[in-house]
Amino acid sequence: MQCSKCSRKAVTYIRYNGKYLCKQHFMEFVERRIKKEIRKQGLPKGTIAVALSGGKDSSIAAYMLNEILKEHRERKLVAITIDEGIKGYRDKTIEIAKKFCEEHEIEHHIFSFKDFIGFTMDEISKKRGNIAECTYCGVFRRYVLNKVARKMNVKAIVLGHNLDDVAQTILMNFIRNDLRRLARMAPHRHIQPGLIPRLLPLIEIPEKETTLYALLKGFEIYEGACPYSVRAMRGEYRNILFMLEEKHPGTRHAILNSYRGIEDCLAKKFPPAKLQPCKICGEPSSQPVCMACQLREKLKVSP
Ligand code: SF4
Ligand SMILES: [Zn+2]
Ligand SMILES: [Zn+2]
């Protein structure tokens, strides 16, 4: 098929807008929306950190930020990788992240769960009780990332979440009736003392497009999946959304736009919780003991 914008051969068909796009027009289509999102969400001056897992999405976020910040002397880009300690998975993506940063001359810092939490995810998996690995992993990753970013005087953390990830999270929070969590979703518009705001420049880009973009750019893509993702509830929401998008192209965008339409009401109904220093670790928390310390204490007493 021919590109809807020029005479070149199309590399993809975008179902939700009915357009065929060649390589150049597809890449421009992706980059334009990422740049627009960055402008909309706002980049503070100072150090910006990309949370780089070595996966395709965070690599795209790092690549785009690096390109944009080349023209901004008052902003510096660093990449932070969290090593959760998942043998056969994270060690592979960390190697990709290292190579990526070398190639693109991005300052790279790696921090591990073992150093900050005391356990690797592989150790946690054996002690987890009836709590799924992803619950520990998500809480600890946010905790370590925020703590190290604050120490590095980072002004914003950039995450590689794509449209599919965000639509899944919105749906999940609705179905679980977790409106507080829905109100606290990134990108953050209110700066809370001690919490580094998060930006999501890929929020409008569907997963299929981030995969194609990474392939066309020649980024190394690791095909494997985390061994613990089988227990993640997110998989069910991925399947539901896939089915809906197949039948009704544009569903994921509609979910995101519906959320954006009620964001202000949610923020009014659930204003940010007053934070206090955690009694154990001193990190900002909405409860006397932060979630990370609560989970860590559970692990310490678990056989
Ligand atoms: S799938 Fe779960 S355990 Fe694996 S890296 Fe992601 S959040 Fe962590
Ligand atoms: Zn074209
Ligand atoms: Zn704590």
PDB file of N, CA and C in Angstrom, residues 22 29-30 38 43 74-75 93-94 124 139 171 177 190 219 222 225 227 231-232 240 250 273 276:
ATOM      1  N   CYS A  22       4.336   5.746   5.491  1.00  0.00           N
ATOM      2  CA  CYS A  22       5.664   5.244   5.137  1.00  0.00           C
ATOM      3  C   CYS A  22       6.563   5.412   6.366  1.00  0.00           C
ATOM      4  N   PHE A  29       5.076  11.016  12.800  1.00  0.00           N
ATOM      5  CA  PHE A  29       3.784  10.932  13.512  1.00  0.00           C
ATOM      6  C   PHE A  29       4.014  10.592  14.996  1.00  0.00           C
ATOM      7  N   VAL A  30       4.932   9.657  15.248  1.00  0.00           N
ATOM      8  CA  VAL A  30       5.248   9.270  16.633  1.00  0.00           C
ATOM      9  C   VAL A  30       5.962  10.429  17.346  1.00  0.00           C
ATOM     10  N   ILE A  38       5.457  16.389  25.733  1.00  0.00           N
ATOM     11  CA  ILE A  38       6.505  16.950  26.600  1.00  0.00           C
ATOM     12  C   ILE A  38       6.226  18.435  26.837  1.00  0.00           C
ATOM     13  N   LEU A  43       8.674  20.580  31.062  1.00  0.00           N
ATOM     14  CA  LEU A  43       9.965  20.057  31.533  1.00  0.00           C
ATOM     15  C   LEU A  43      10.576  21.080  32.470  1.00  0.00           C
ATOM     16  N   GLU A  74      20.098  24.547  29.881  1.00  0.00           N
ATOM     17  CA  GLU A  74      19.728  24.654  31.296  1.00  0.00           C
ATOM     18  C   GLU A  74      19.118  23.350  31.847  1.00  0.00           C
ATOM     19  N   ARG A  75      19.091  22.306  31.002  1.00  0.00           N
ATOM     20  CA  ARG A  75      18.580  21.018  31.456  1.00  0.00           C
ATOM     21  C   ARG A  75      19.586  19.928  31.132  1.00  0.00           C
ATOM     22  N   THR A  93      18.176  -7.014  30.243  1.00  0.00           N
ATOM     23  CA  THR A  93      17.758  -5.666  29.818  1.00  0.00           C
ATOM     24  C   THR A  93      18.725  -4.599  30.355  1.00  0.00           C
ATOM     25  N   ILE A  94      19.384  -4.886  31.478  1.00  0.00           N
ATOM     26  CA  ILE A  94      20.361  -3.917  32.007  1.00  0.00           C
ATOM     27  C   ILE A  94      21.549  -3.783  31.038  1.00  0.00           C
ATOM     28  N   ILE A 124      12.553 -12.282  47.075  1.00  0.00           N
ATOM     29  CA  ILE A 124      11.202 -11.882  47.506  1.00  0.00           C
ATOM     30  C   ILE A 124      10.169 -12.903  47.025  1.00  0.00           C
ATOM     31  N   VAL A 139       5.993  -1.209  44.353  1.00  0.00           N
ATOM     32  CA  VAL A 139       6.188  -0.331  45.522  1.00  0.00           C
ATOM     33  C   VAL A 139       7.679  -0.049  45.719  1.00  0.00           C
ATOM     34  N   LEU A 171      -8.420   1.656  33.513  1.00  0.00           N
ATOM     35  CA  LEU A 171      -9.486   0.653  33.580  1.00  0.00           C
ATOM     36  C   LEU A 171      -9.393  -0.154  34.887  1.00  0.00           C
ATOM     37  N   ASN A 177     -12.496   0.081  41.840  1.00  0.00           N
ATOM     38  CA  ASN A 177     -13.050   1.192  42.615  1.00  0.00           C
ATOM     39  C   ASN A 177     -11.959   1.912  43.414  1.00  0.00           C
ATOM     40  N   HIS A 190       0.652  18.328  40.421  1.00  0.00           N
ATOM     41  CA  HIS A 190       0.907  19.020  41.693  1.00  0.00           C
ATOM     42  C   HIS A 190       2.209  18.489  42.269  1.00  0.00           C
ATOM     43  N   PHE A 219      16.788  -0.014  17.542  1.00  0.00           N
ATOM     44  CA  PHE A 219      17.065  -0.226  18.973  1.00  0.00           C
ATOM     45  C   PHE A 219      17.033  -1.723  19.263  1.00  0.00           C
ATOM     46  N   TYR A 222      14.629  -6.665  23.652  1.00  0.00           N
ATOM     47  CA  TYR A 222      14.677  -7.956  24.320  1.00  0.00           C
ATOM     48  C   TYR A 222      13.276  -8.579  24.254  1.00  0.00           C
ATOM     49  N   ALA A 225      10.029 -12.043  28.642  1.00  0.00           N
ATOM     50  CA  ALA A 225       9.152 -11.352  29.592  1.00  0.00           C
ATOM     51  C   ALA A 225       9.600 -11.686  31.007  1.00  0.00           C
ATOM     52  N   PRO A 227       9.590 -13.309  34.447  1.00  0.00           N
ATOM     53  CA  PRO A 227       8.966 -14.579  34.842  1.00  0.00           C
ATOM     54  C   PRO A 227       7.801 -14.399  35.823  1.00  0.00           C
ATOM     55  N   ARG A 231       1.639 -13.723  37.099  1.00  0.00           N
ATOM     56  CA  ARG A 231       0.683 -13.512  38.189  1.00  0.00           C
ATOM     57  C   ARG A 231       0.118 -12.093  38.212  1.00  0.00           C
ATOM     58  N   ALA A 232       0.539 -11.258  37.248  1.00  0.00           N
ATOM     59  CA  ALA A 232       0.088  -9.865  37.260  1.00  0.00           C
ATOM     60  C   ALA A 232      -1.320  -9.763  36.687  1.00  0.00           C
ATOM     61  N   ILE A 240      -8.458  -7.704  27.606  1.00  0.00           N
ATOM     62  CA  ILE A 240      -9.766  -7.044  27.425  1.00  0.00           C
ATOM     63  C   ILE A 240      -9.616  -5.865  26.467  1.00  0.00           C
ATOM     64  N   GLY A 250      -9.710   2.841  18.483  1.00  0.00           N
ATOM     65  CA  GLY A 250      -9.791   4.152  19.159  1.00  0.00           C
ATOM     66  C   GLY A 250     -10.213   4.022  20.613  1.00  0.00           C
ATOM     67  N   ALA A 273      -2.692  13.668  49.561  1.00  0.00           N
ATOM     68  CA  ALA A 273      -2.649  13.403  51.009  1.00  0.00           C
ATOM     69  C   ALA A 273      -1.500  14.192  51.633  1.00  0.00           C
ATOM     70  N   GLN A 276       4.018  12.805  55.584  1.00  0.00           N
ATOM     71  CA  GLN A 276       4.818  12.872  56.817  1.00  0.00           C
ATOM     72  C   GLN A 276       6.039  11.978  56.620  1.00  0.00           C
TER      73      GLN A 276
END
